[in-house]
Tab-separated table of C-alpha atoms and ligand atoms in Angstrom:
chain	number	residue	atom	x	y	z
A	18	MET	CA	0.460	-13.975	-129.835
A	19	LYS	CA	1.686	-11.037	-127.672
A	20	VAL	CA	2.220	-11.609	-124.170
A	21	LEU	CA	2.854	-9.223	-121.116
A	22	VAL	CA	4.417	-10.716	-118.031
A	23	ILE	CA	4.214	-8.271	-115.023
A	24	GLY	CA	6.701	-8.526	-112.284
A	25	GLY	CA	10.571	-8.559	-112.047
A	26	GLY	CA	11.773	-11.415	-109.736
A	27	GLY	CA	13.050	-15.002	-110.259
A	28	ARG	CA	9.444	-16.107	-110.780
A	29	GLU	CA	8.787	-13.796	-113.480
A	30	HIS	CA	12.196	-14.759	-115.285
A	31	ALA	CA	11.174	-18.331	-115.084
A	32	LEU	CA	7.731	-17.742	-116.637
A	33	VAL	CA	9.577	-15.538	-119.274
A	34	TRP	CA	12.109	-18.125	-120.230
A	35	LYS	CA	9.210	-20.802	-120.465
A	36	LEU	CA	6.736	-18.747	-122.667
A	37	ARG	CA	9.666	-17.942	-124.776
A	38	GLN	CA	9.966	-21.375	-125.989
A	39	SER	CA	6.056	-21.257	-127.056
A	40	PRO	CA	5.691	-21.632	-130.824
A	41	HIS	CA	2.372	-19.432	-130.445
A	42	LEU	CA	4.646	-16.558	-129.239
A	43	ALA	CA	5.079	-13.538	-131.476
A	44	ARG	CA	6.352	-10.883	-128.969
A	45	LEU	CA	7.103	-10.905	-125.188
A	46	PHE	CA	7.056	-8.146	-122.995
A	47	CYS	CA	8.031	-7.862	-119.147
A	48	ALA	CA	7.148	-4.933	-116.778
A	49	PRO	CA	9.400	-3.885	-115.323
A	50	GLY	CA	11.697	-7.114	-115.631
A	51	ASN	CA	15.232	-7.307	-114.786
A	52	ALA	CA	18.732	-7.786	-116.271
A	53	GLY	CA	18.228	-11.601	-116.955
A	54	ILE	CA	14.655	-11.171	-118.323
A	55	ALA	CA	15.907	-8.374	-120.791
A	56	ARG	CA	17.703	-11.122	-122.754
A	57	GLN	CA	14.409	-13.098	-123.457
A	58	ALA	CA	11.765	-10.199	-123.465
A	59	GLU	CA	11.365	-6.523	-124.133
A	60	CYS	CA	11.414	-4.835	-120.623
A	61	VAL	CA	9.124	-1.993	-120.244
A	62	PRO	CA	9.723	0.574	-117.341
A	63	ILE	CA	6.479	0.137	-115.693
A	64	GLY	CA	6.144	-0.822	-112.139
A	65	ALA	CA	4.239	-3.895	-111.154
A	66	GLU	CA	1.744	-2.006	-109.135
A	67	ASP	CA	1.110	0.784	-111.906
A	68	VAL	CA	-2.224	-0.536	-113.086
A	69	GLU	CA	-3.264	2.249	-114.998
A	70	GLY	CA	-0.044	2.464	-116.630
A	71	LEU	CA	-0.046	-1.289	-117.500
A	72	LEU	CA	-3.601	-1.106	-118.956
A	73	THR	CA	-2.688	1.838	-121.062
A	74	PHE	CA	0.461	-0.340	-122.227
A	75	ALA	CA	-1.796	-3.537	-123.003
A	76	LEU	CA	-4.244	-1.659	-125.074
A	77	GLN	CA	-1.836	0.263	-126.974
A	78	GLN	CA	0.293	-2.737	-127.739
A	79	GLY	CA	-2.807	-4.982	-128.341
A	80	VAL	CA	-1.491	-7.566	-125.736
A	81	ASP	CA	-3.312	-10.960	-126.189
A	82	LEU	CA	-2.737	-12.168	-122.820
A	83	THR	CA	-0.862	-10.682	-119.692
A	84	VAL	CA	0.349	-13.104	-117.076
A	85	VAL	CA	0.302	-11.565	-113.338
A	86	GLY	CA	3.473	-12.526	-111.307
A	87	PRO	CA	3.378	-11.057	-107.916
A	88	GLU	CA	0.372	-10.670	-105.677
A	89	ALA	CA	0.438	-6.911	-105.142
A	90	PRO	CA	-1.139	-5.940	-108.671
A	91	LEU	CA	-3.912	-8.821	-107.860
A	92	ALA	CA	-4.659	-6.968	-104.593
A	93	HIS	CA	-5.016	-3.728	-106.448
A	94	GLY	CA	-7.726	-5.241	-108.931
A	95	ILE	CA	-5.620	-5.537	-111.928
A	96	VAL	CA	-7.570	-8.366	-113.298
A	97	ASN	CA	-10.996	-6.871	-112.653
A	98	ARG	CA	-9.676	-3.716	-114.292
A	99	PHE	CA	-8.294	-5.591	-117.443
A	100	SER	CA	-11.379	-7.945	-117.884
A	101	ALA	CA	-13.465	-4.826	-117.763
A	102	ARG	CA	-11.689	-3.564	-120.939
A	103	GLY	CA	-11.984	-6.940	-122.623
A	104	LEU	CA	-8.474	-7.804	-122.247
A	105	ARG	CA	-7.382	-11.524	-121.584
A	106	ILE	CA	-5.405	-11.744	-118.175
A	107	PHE	CA	-4.118	-14.611	-116.131
A	108	GLY	CA	-4.787	-14.141	-112.516
A	109	PRO	CA	-7.736	-14.235	-110.092
A	110	THR	CA	-9.843	-11.042	-109.601
A	111	ARG	CA	-9.277	-8.873	-106.470
A	112	GLU	CA	-12.175	-10.839	-104.752
A	113	ALA	CA	-10.671	-14.199	-105.259
A	114	ALA	CA	-7.440	-13.161	-104.448
A	115	ALA	CA	-8.765	-12.740	-101.051
A	116	VAL	CA	-7.351	-16.008	-100.362
A	117	GLU	CA	-3.819	-14.732	-100.198
A	118	THR	CA	-4.586	-11.079	-99.155
A	119	SER	CA	-6.722	-11.866	-96.024
A	120	LYS	CA	-5.802	-14.755	-94.027
A	121	THR	CA	-9.346	-14.161	-92.302
A	122	PHE	CA	-11.087	-15.002	-95.686
A	123	ALA	CA	-8.844	-18.029	-96.332
A	124	LYS	CA	-9.171	-19.844	-92.950
A	125	GLU	CA	-13.080	-19.113	-93.029
A	126	LEU	CA	-13.334	-20.474	-96.613
A	127	LEU	CA	-11.268	-23.806	-95.404
A	128	ARG	CA	-13.614	-23.886	-92.381
A	129	ARG	CA	-16.830	-23.513	-94.476
A	130	HIS	CA	-15.681	-26.333	-96.903
A	131	GLY	CA	-14.309	-28.666	-94.396
A	132	ILE	CA	-10.704	-28.346	-95.759
A	133	PRO	CA	-8.163	-29.547	-93.180
A	134	THR	CA	-6.302	-26.588	-91.516
A	135	ALA	CA	-5.140	-25.859	-87.994
A	136	PRO	CA	-7.947	-24.856	-85.478
A	137	PHE	CA	-8.080	-21.151	-85.450
A	138	ARG	CA	-10.078	-17.833	-83.986
A	139	VAL	CA	-10.202	-14.420	-85.266
A	140	PHE	CA	-9.650	-11.211	-83.297
A	141	SER	CA	-9.684	-7.546	-83.715
A	142	ALA	CA	-9.379	-6.772	-80.040
A	143	PHE	CA	-6.115	-7.230	-78.403
A	144	GLU	CA	-7.547	-8.132	-74.881
A	145	GLU	CA	-9.692	-10.710	-76.467
A	146	ALA	CA	-6.888	-12.283	-78.421
A	147	ARG	CA	-4.485	-12.224	-75.364
A	148	ARG	CA	-6.917	-14.043	-73.294
A	149	TYR	CA	-7.596	-16.782	-76.031
A	150	VAL	CA	-3.690	-17.144	-76.292
A	151	ARG	CA	-3.202	-17.626	-72.333
A	152	GLU	CA	-6.265	-20.175	-72.459
A	153	GLN	CA	-4.567	-22.233	-75.219
A	154	GLY	CA	-1.020	-22.093	-74.314
A	155	ALA	CA	1.867	-22.347	-76.172
A	156	PRO	CA	3.204	-23.132	-79.038
A	157	ILE	CA	0.823	-21.093	-80.906
A	158	VAL	CA	0.715	-19.157	-84.028
A	159	VAL	CA	-0.286	-15.541	-84.348
A	160	LYS	CA	-0.772	-14.094	-88.152
A	161	ALA	CA	-1.907	-10.723	-89.356
A	162	ASP	CA	-4.695	-10.924	-91.432
A	163	GLY	CA	-3.422	-8.823	-94.351
A	164	LEU	CA	-0.328	-8.988	-96.855
A	165	ALA	CA	3.065	-8.261	-94.743
A	166	ALA	CA	5.806	-9.413	-97.204
A	167	GLY	CA	6.572	-12.425	-95.092
A	168	LYS	CA	6.519	-10.537	-91.868
A	169	GLY	CA	3.234	-11.068	-90.427
A	170	VAL	CA	3.485	-14.825	-89.162
A	171	VAL	CA	5.053	-15.465	-85.681
A	172	VAL	CA	5.151	-19.206	-84.504
A	173	ALA	CA	5.479	-18.437	-80.816
A	174	ARG	CA	7.225	-20.861	-78.493
A	175	SER	CA	5.940	-19.136	-75.259
A	176	ILE	CA	2.754	-17.064	-74.335
A	177	PRO	CA	5.043	-13.974	-73.898
A	178	GLU	CA	6.420	-14.226	-77.459
A	179	ALA	CA	2.813	-14.743	-78.510
A	180	GLU	CA	1.583	-11.596	-76.297
A	181	GLU	CA	4.450	-9.833	-77.991
A	182	ALA	CA	3.347	-10.465	-81.445
A	183	LEU	CA	0.091	-9.518	-80.797
A	184	ARG	CA	1.025	-6.136	-79.175
A	185	ARG	CA	3.138	-5.245	-82.218
A	186	PHE	CA	0.638	-6.099	-84.715
A	187	MET	CA	-2.620	-4.860	-82.776
A	188	VAL	CA	-1.363	-2.127	-80.622
A	189	GLU	CA	1.547	-0.737	-82.077
A	190	GLY	CA	0.442	-1.100	-85.531
A	191	GLU	CA	3.541	-2.452	-86.724
A	192	LEU	CA	2.334	-3.695	-90.032
A	193	GLY	CA	-0.339	-1.062	-90.333
A	194	GLU	CA	-3.923	-2.248	-91.329
A	195	ALA	CA	-2.548	-5.425	-92.051
A	196	GLY	CA	-2.178	-6.403	-88.596
A	197	ARG	CA	-5.131	-4.770	-86.818
A	198	THR	CA	-6.907	-8.026	-87.233
A	199	VAL	CA	-5.164	-11.200	-86.716
A	200	VAL	CA	-5.789	-15.237	-86.889
A	201	VAL	CA	-4.493	-17.123	-83.757
A	202	GLU	CA	-4.128	-21.007	-84.703
A	203	ALA	CA	-2.940	-24.088	-83.071
A	204	CYS	CA	0.606	-25.083	-83.948
A	205	LEU	CA	1.125	-27.802	-86.434
A	206	ARG	CA	4.158	-30.123	-86.627
A	207	GLY	CA	5.572	-31.849	-89.635
A	208	GLU	CA	7.211	-30.986	-92.805
A	209	GLU	CA	5.860	-28.386	-95.364
A	210	ALA	CA	5.096	-28.812	-98.949
A	211	SER	CA	3.722	-26.766	-101.769
A	212	VAL	CA	1.125	-27.922	-104.060
A	213	LEU	CA	-0.013	-25.303	-106.931
A	214	ALA	CA	-2.867	-25.873	-109.522
A	215	LEU	CA	-4.350	-24.021	-112.343
A	216	SER	CA	-7.953	-23.492	-112.415
A	217	ASP	CA	-10.006	-21.755	-114.978
A	218	GLY	CA	-12.790	-21.566	-112.317
A	219	GLN	CA	-13.920	-25.202	-112.791
A	220	THR	CA	-11.389	-27.457	-114.130
A	221	ILE	CA	-8.168	-28.006	-112.004
A	222	LEU	CA	-4.789	-29.113	-113.162
A	223	ALA	CA	-2.504	-30.016	-110.302
A	224	LEU	CA	1.212	-28.995	-110.908
A	225	ALA	CA	4.034	-31.113	-109.721
A	226	PRO	CA	4.651	-30.480	-105.821
A	227	ALA	CA	7.741	-28.446	-104.710
A	228	GLN	CA	9.259	-27.628	-101.361
A	229	ASP	CA	10.455	-24.134	-100.283
A	230	HIS	CA	13.262	-23.477	-97.690
A	231	LYS	CA	11.984	-20.176	-96.048
A	232	PRO	CA	14.751	-19.446	-93.328
A	233	VAL	CA	17.837	-17.650	-94.443
A	234	PHE	CA	20.506	-20.135	-93.141
A	235	ASP	CA	21.211	-23.755	-93.305
A	236	GLY	CA	19.360	-26.165	-91.340
A	237	ASP	CA	16.315	-23.845	-91.199
A	238	ARG	CA	17.939	-21.289	-88.907
A	239	GLY	CA	17.567	-17.558	-88.701
A	240	PRO	CA	14.674	-15.004	-90.028
A	241	ASN	CA	12.287	-16.120	-92.598
A	242	THR	CA	12.559	-14.793	-96.245
A	243	GLY	CA	10.628	-14.962	-99.322
A	244	GLY	CA	12.212	-18.389	-100.091
A	245	MET	CA	16.083	-19.346	-100.137
A	246	GLY	CA	15.790	-22.401	-102.803
A	247	ALA	CA	13.292	-24.983	-103.771
A	248	TYR	CA	13.209	-28.317	-105.472
A	249	SER	CA	10.702	-30.831	-107.408
A	250	PRO	CA	9.353	-33.296	-107.233
A	251	VAL	CA	9.155	-33.791	-103.427
A	252	PRO	CA	9.595	-37.288	-102.004
A	253	LEU	CA	7.361	-36.480	-98.851
A	254	VAL	CA	4.535	-35.931	-101.404
A	255	THR	CA	3.685	-39.413	-102.776
A	256	PRO	CA	1.244	-39.984	-105.590
A	257	ALA	CA	-1.376	-41.190	-102.990
A	258	LEU	CA	-0.665	-37.910	-100.947
A	259	GLN	CA	-0.981	-35.632	-103.998
A	260	GLN	CA	-4.472	-37.401	-104.790
A	261	ARG	CA	-5.437	-36.544	-101.291
A	262	ILE	CA	-4.359	-32.831	-101.652
A	263	LEU	CA	-6.262	-32.755	-104.870
A	264	ALA	CA	-9.386	-34.212	-103.248
A	265	GLU	CA	-9.279	-32.726	-100.087
A	266	VAL	CA	-7.945	-29.326	-100.286
A	267	LEU	CA	-7.607	-27.881	-104.135
A	268	GLU	CA	-10.972	-29.266	-105.472
A	269	PRO	CA	-12.893	-28.084	-102.566
A	270	ALA	CA	-11.304	-24.628	-102.564
A	271	VAL	CA	-12.058	-24.027	-106.099
A	272	ARG	CA	-15.655	-25.564	-106.084
A	273	GLY	CA	-16.164	-23.555	-102.970
A	274	LEU	CA	-15.013	-20.249	-104.114
A	275	ALA	CA	-17.167	-20.849	-107.609
A	276	ALA	CA	-20.215	-21.835	-105.325
A	277	GLU	CA	-19.784	-18.690	-103.279
A	278	GLY	CA	-19.760	-16.412	-106.435
A	279	THR	CA	-15.936	-15.684	-106.381
A	280	PRO	CA	-14.614	-18.177	-109.114
A	281	TYR	CA	-10.773	-18.692	-109.003
A	282	ARG	CA	-8.995	-18.158	-112.130
A	283	GLY	CA	-5.396	-18.488	-112.071
A	284	VAL	CA	-3.004	-20.580	-110.110
A	285	LEU	CA	-3.857	-21.428	-106.567
A	286	TYR	CA	-0.916	-22.174	-104.362
A	287	ALA	CA	-1.598	-24.499	-101.276
A	288	GLY	CA	1.300	-24.060	-98.536
A	289	LEU	CA	0.826	-27.278	-96.625
A	290	MET	CA	1.788	-28.929	-93.590
A	291	ILE	CA	2.160	-32.830	-93.682
A	292	GLN	CA	1.350	-34.085	-90.212
A	293	ASP	CA	1.237	-37.547	-89.785
A	294	GLY	CA	0.737	-38.378	-93.416
A	295	ALA	CA	-1.995	-35.926	-93.683
A	296	PRO	CA	-2.089	-32.541	-95.495
A	297	TYR	CA	-3.136	-29.218	-93.503
A	298	VAL	CA	-3.361	-25.989	-95.329
A	299	LEU	CA	-0.958	-23.302	-93.754
A	300	GLU	CA	-1.867	-20.617	-96.368
A	301	PHE	CA	-2.980	-20.015	-100.061
A	302	ASN	CA	-1.380	-17.930	-102.241
A	303	ALA	CA	-3.025	-16.459	-105.414
A	304	ARG	CA	0.141	-16.775	-107.610
A	305	PHE	CA	3.325	-18.863	-108.622
A	306	GLY	CA	5.332	-19.302	-105.716
A	307	ASP	CA	9.070	-17.781	-105.781
A	308	PRO	CA	11.102	-19.729	-105.839
A	309	GLU	CA	8.958	-22.834	-106.535
A	310	ALA	CA	8.212	-21.493	-109.878
A	311	GLN	CA	11.749	-22.022	-110.853
A	312	PRO	CA	12.144	-25.838	-110.553
A	313	ILE	CA	8.321	-26.608	-111.333
A	314	LEU	CA	8.594	-24.703	-114.850
A	315	VAL	CA	12.039	-26.172	-115.707
A	316	ARG	CA	10.431	-29.578	-115.416
A	317	MET	CA	7.312	-28.776	-117.172
A	318	GLN	CA	7.175	-30.399	-120.484
A	319	ASP	CA	3.884	-28.804	-122.068
A	320	ASP	CA	3.669	-25.297	-123.592
A	321	LEU	CA	3.005	-23.083	-120.807
A	322	LEU	CA	1.051	-20.472	-123.263
A	323	PRO	CA	-2.080	-22.468	-123.988
A	324	LEU	CA	-2.237	-23.467	-120.436
A	325	LEU	CA	-2.286	-19.923	-119.076
A	326	LEU	CA	-4.548	-18.879	-121.783
A	327	GLY	CA	-7.026	-21.694	-121.211
A	328	VAL	CA	-7.155	-20.441	-117.711
A	329	ALA	CA	-7.696	-16.883	-118.732
A	330	GLU	CA	-10.554	-17.976	-121.254
A	331	GLY	CA	-12.225	-20.272	-118.830
A	332	LYS	CA	-11.409	-23.154	-121.076
A	333	LEU	CA	-8.560	-25.107	-119.307
A	334	PRO	CA	-7.739	-28.484	-121.055
A	335	GLN	CA	-8.714	-31.460	-118.976
A	336	SER	CA	-5.623	-33.333	-120.009
A	337	GLY	CA	-2.827	-33.719	-117.627
A	338	VAL	CA	0.564	-31.837	-117.603
A	339	SER	CA	3.572	-33.840	-118.609
A	340	TRP	CA	6.798	-33.394	-116.339
A	341	ASP	CA	10.582	-34.219	-116.998
A	342	PRO	CA	11.103	-37.207	-114.682
A	343	ARG	CA	14.508	-35.684	-113.598
A	344	ALA	CA	14.632	-33.585	-110.331
A	345	ALA	CA	15.014	-29.648	-110.124
A	346	VAL	CA	16.748	-27.843	-107.630
A	347	CYS	CA	17.034	-23.965	-107.461
A	348	VAL	CA	19.431	-22.461	-105.098
A	349	VAL	CA	18.797	-18.714	-104.075
A	350	MET	CA	21.699	-16.385	-104.172
A	351	SER	CA	21.036	-13.425	-102.126
A	352	SER	CA	22.746	-10.092	-101.078
A	353	ALA	CA	24.446	-10.277	-97.438
A	354	GLY	CA	22.001	-8.797	-94.850
A	355	TYR	CA	18.640	-9.826	-96.497
A	356	PRO	CA	16.008	-10.178	-95.116
A	357	GLY	CA	17.205	-7.067	-93.375
A	358	SER	CA	19.008	-4.160	-95.146
A	359	TYR	CA	21.485	-5.075	-97.604
A	360	ALA	CA	23.778	-3.365	-100.162
A	361	LYS	CA	23.081	-2.813	-103.870
A	362	GLY	CA	25.246	-2.266	-107.001
A	363	HIS	CA	27.835	-4.971	-106.546
A	364	VAL	CA	29.213	-6.263	-109.917
A	365	ILE	CA	28.189	-10.169	-110.463
A	366	ARG	CA	31.045	-12.131	-112.158
A	367	GLY	CA	30.656	-15.591	-113.457
A	368	LEU	CA	26.915	-15.497	-114.876
A	369	GLU	CA	28.081	-16.677	-118.503
A	370	GLU	CA	30.177	-19.697	-117.174
A	371	ALA	CA	27.232	-20.949	-114.701
A	372	ASP	CA	24.609	-20.494	-117.627
A	373	ARG	CA	26.697	-22.739	-120.005
A	374	LEU	CA	26.711	-25.607	-117.914
A	375	PRO	CA	24.473	-28.307	-119.203
A	376	ASP	CA	20.985	-28.554	-117.693
A	377	VAL	CA	21.559	-25.151	-115.762
A	378	VAL	CA	19.316	-22.125	-115.828
A	379	VAL	CA	20.460	-19.012	-113.884
A	380	PHE	CA	16.967	-16.867	-113.135
A	381	HIS	CA	17.864	-13.415	-112.254
A	382	ALA	CA	15.603	-11.780	-109.492
A	383	GLY	CA	17.285	-8.484	-108.082
A	384	THR	CA	19.754	-7.702	-111.076
A	385	ALA	CA	20.063	-4.516	-113.150
A	386	VAL	CA	22.507	-3.344	-115.571
A	387	ARG	CA	25.066	-0.603	-115.069
A	388	ASP	CA	27.946	0.439	-117.416
A	389	GLY	CA	27.466	-2.756	-119.045
A	390	ASP	CA	28.061	-5.025	-116.061
A	391	VAL	CA	25.184	-6.849	-114.182
A	392	VAL	CA	25.006	-5.789	-110.871
A	393	THR	CA	22.923	-6.844	-107.736
A	394	SER	CA	19.839	-4.546	-106.974
A	395	GLY	CA	17.684	-6.671	-104.803
A	396	GLY	CA	17.587	-9.071	-101.503
A	397	ARG	CA	17.293	-12.160	-103.646
A	398	VAL	CA	19.610	-11.707	-106.451
A	399	LEU	CA	19.584	-15.167	-108.684
A	400	GLY	CA	17.961	-18.621	-108.634
A	401	VAL	CA	20.482	-20.787	-109.882
A	402	THR	CA	18.321	-23.908	-111.067
A	403	ALA	CA	19.551	-27.475	-112.347
A	404	LEU	CA	18.029	-30.623	-113.387
A	405	GLY	CA	19.643	-33.793	-112.593
A	406	ASP	CA	18.911	-37.657	-112.620
A	407	GLY	CA	17.781	-37.805	-109.219
A	408	ILE	CA	17.895	-34.902	-106.603
A	409	GLY	CA	21.425	-35.831	-105.607
A	410	ALA	CA	22.588	-35.191	-109.178
A	411	ALA	CA	20.358	-31.901	-109.238
A	412	ILE	CA	21.705	-30.591	-106.133
A	413	GLU	CA	25.545	-31.206	-107.129
A	414	ARG	CA	24.954	-29.667	-110.769
A	415	ALA	CA	23.210	-26.505	-109.053
A	416	TYR	CA	25.949	-25.800	-106.459
A	417	GLU	CA	28.633	-26.055	-109.250
A	418	ALA	CA	26.845	-23.601	-111.221
A	419	VAL	CA	26.533	-21.603	-107.824
A	420	ARG	CA	30.428	-21.777	-107.496
A	421	HIS	CA	31.095	-20.025	-110.621
A	422	ILE	CA	29.165	-16.894	-109.567
A	423	THR	CA	30.756	-14.494	-107.168
A	424	TRP	CA	30.050	-10.947	-105.818
A	425	ALA	CA	30.862	-8.905	-102.803
A	426	GLY	CA	28.548	-10.195	-99.973
A	427	ALA	CA	27.094	-13.414	-101.974
A	428	HIS	CA	25.103	-15.777	-99.571
A	429	TYR	CA	23.071	-18.898	-100.177
A	430	ARG	CA	22.123	-21.910	-98.243
A	431	THR	CA	24.169	-24.968	-98.704
A	432	ASP	CA	21.723	-27.684	-97.863
A	433	ILE	CA	18.796	-26.923	-100.272
A	434	GLY	CA	17.242	-30.374	-101.402
A	435	ARG	CA	18.795	-32.135	-98.360
A	436	LYS	CA	15.573	-33.034	-96.732
A	437	ALA	CA	14.655	-34.903	-99.984
A	438	GLN	CA	17.620	-36.830	-99.966
A	439	ALA	CA	17.300	-37.984	-96.449
A	440	ARG	CA	13.804	-39.094	-97.165
A	441	LEU	CA	14.491	-40.960	-100.352
A	442	LYS	CA	16.687	-43.288	-98.455
A	443	GLY	CA	13.374	-44.652	-97.162
A	444	THR	CA	10.799	-44.553	-99.854
A	445	ALA	CA	10.397	-45.096	-103.623
A	446	ALA	CA	7.162	-43.460	-105.485
A	447	VAL	CA	7.220	-39.504	-105.756
A	448	ALA	CA	4.290	-37.600	-107.390
A	449	GLY	CA	4.927	-35.528	-110.457
B	501	AMP	P1	2.294	-18.582	-93.768
B	501	AMP	O1	2.402	-17.586	-94.361
B	501	AMP	O2	0.747	-18.678	-93.160
B	501	AMP	O3	2.479	-19.993	-94.656
B	501	AMP	O4	3.217	-18.751	-92.609
B	501	AMP	C1	4.520	-18.908	-92.799
B	501	AMP	C2	5.412	-19.974	-92.019
B	501	AMP	O5	4.998	-20.189	-90.465
B	501	AMP	C3	4.974	-21.348	-92.939
B	501	AMP	O6	5.604	-21.607	-93.819
B	501	AMP	C4	5.120	-22.159	-91.421
B	501	AMP	O7	6.655	-22.582	-91.509
B	501	AMP	C5	4.961	-21.455	-90.242
B	501	AMP	N1	3.522	-21.937	-89.937
B	501	AMP	C6	2.350	-21.083	-90.351
B	501	AMP	N2	1.353	-21.536	-89.681
B	501	AMP	C7	1.694	-22.719	-88.875
B	501	AMP	C8	1.088	-23.635	-88.057
B	501	AMP	N3	-0.300	-23.416	-87.738
B	501	AMP	N4	1.765	-24.384	-87.236
B	501	AMP	C9	3.079	-24.267	-87.553
B	501	AMP	N5	3.734	-23.508	-88.488
B	501	AMP	C10	3.187	-22.719	-88.898
B	502	LIG	N1	8.098	-19.018	-101.629
B	502	LIG	C1	6.859	-18.814	-101.071
B	502	LIG	C2	6.146	-17.754	-101.848
B	502	LIG	O1	6.216	-17.610	-102.924
B	502	LIG	O2	5.054	-17.283	-100.912
């Protein structure tokens, strides 16, 4: 089979790494890919958002399955376009991807189907939003409706902070059209977890839970990023809670979308707050998480290709997925300055030494090749991922690998997975 993966980050490297192991694979392309992906797939210099360029390539090459990594091509309707030309593609249509591209759509879907989420109101007039915020009091959460690359959510500790966010989004148009409409919702408290599920529109296959680390610095301090590390399984998510998430969140969402004429085919990512033991949806994403995909995919024991194909064809097998019982931890190494501005082009040393360690995979994100050297080319540069017997061993192994890798201005958090370790001291059973 010929497979094309779209994207060029750590998530796409994990997808390529996993698909490479499939006995059904004949050729593997990635557009545009990165320096690490280039070792396992044929990289094609077409941007992830160039839908027409990608379509032409897939038709010319006779690609059997296209796998979409990031959200932007989904928002541009790549799945609608490929499907109309008879091409098999993994990912939701533009209409179903609205679970991620419009927070208003997502929240209203949740409300219609009785799926637990923070109480909310939607506003497109600044004065009304401001009045509501003043009535409700702080803390309160302001969310831009559209895609905002992680900059569209403000958890406001005070009324002036909330009003400032409303002003920036709605009056000053800091996020363009994405922020003209906002969701204002109650602030939840607890610990977060991500539970992803494959869906062919009807059948659902939940994946092992993962936990992300969004803030840039240790102890969850500093600005939010795309994610500075992740691990799986998650002690917070017991088998009983995972069942509840399936029954109260994922199943009603997929059933609801199908009943409303927007069947969801792809991977549905539920970002959850676990408050007093109960799950509440913070957000849906229409794709694999980055960096959650890295620990999830290194633990997956089944062949990924038939699963993705099953989703694309509407024939997802009902059988469950098997997971490596070991824990996986992914530590993201980023460029100093990220998520703000940062330098590019620094030579990365020690990659081979790190990759040679047993049970370690170094996934590339923002890397490129220059004069034969691997150099930094993005904010998140690498996702150093390790398996271990228990979370403690996986953490140790991942950081051992991280210590082999250097470049000028490399940054990483030193506490990835610590919350899991702390919780494990008290509990036993873990889902996935
Ligand atoms: P989102 O993109 O909606 O997941 O929001 C980004 C981050 O903001 C989440 O990962 C949470 O840490 C935080 N957040 C979002 N909504 C809420 C909420 N209702 N209560 C508390 N924190 C929230
Ligand atoms: N790591 C969070 C996300 O992929 O949205």
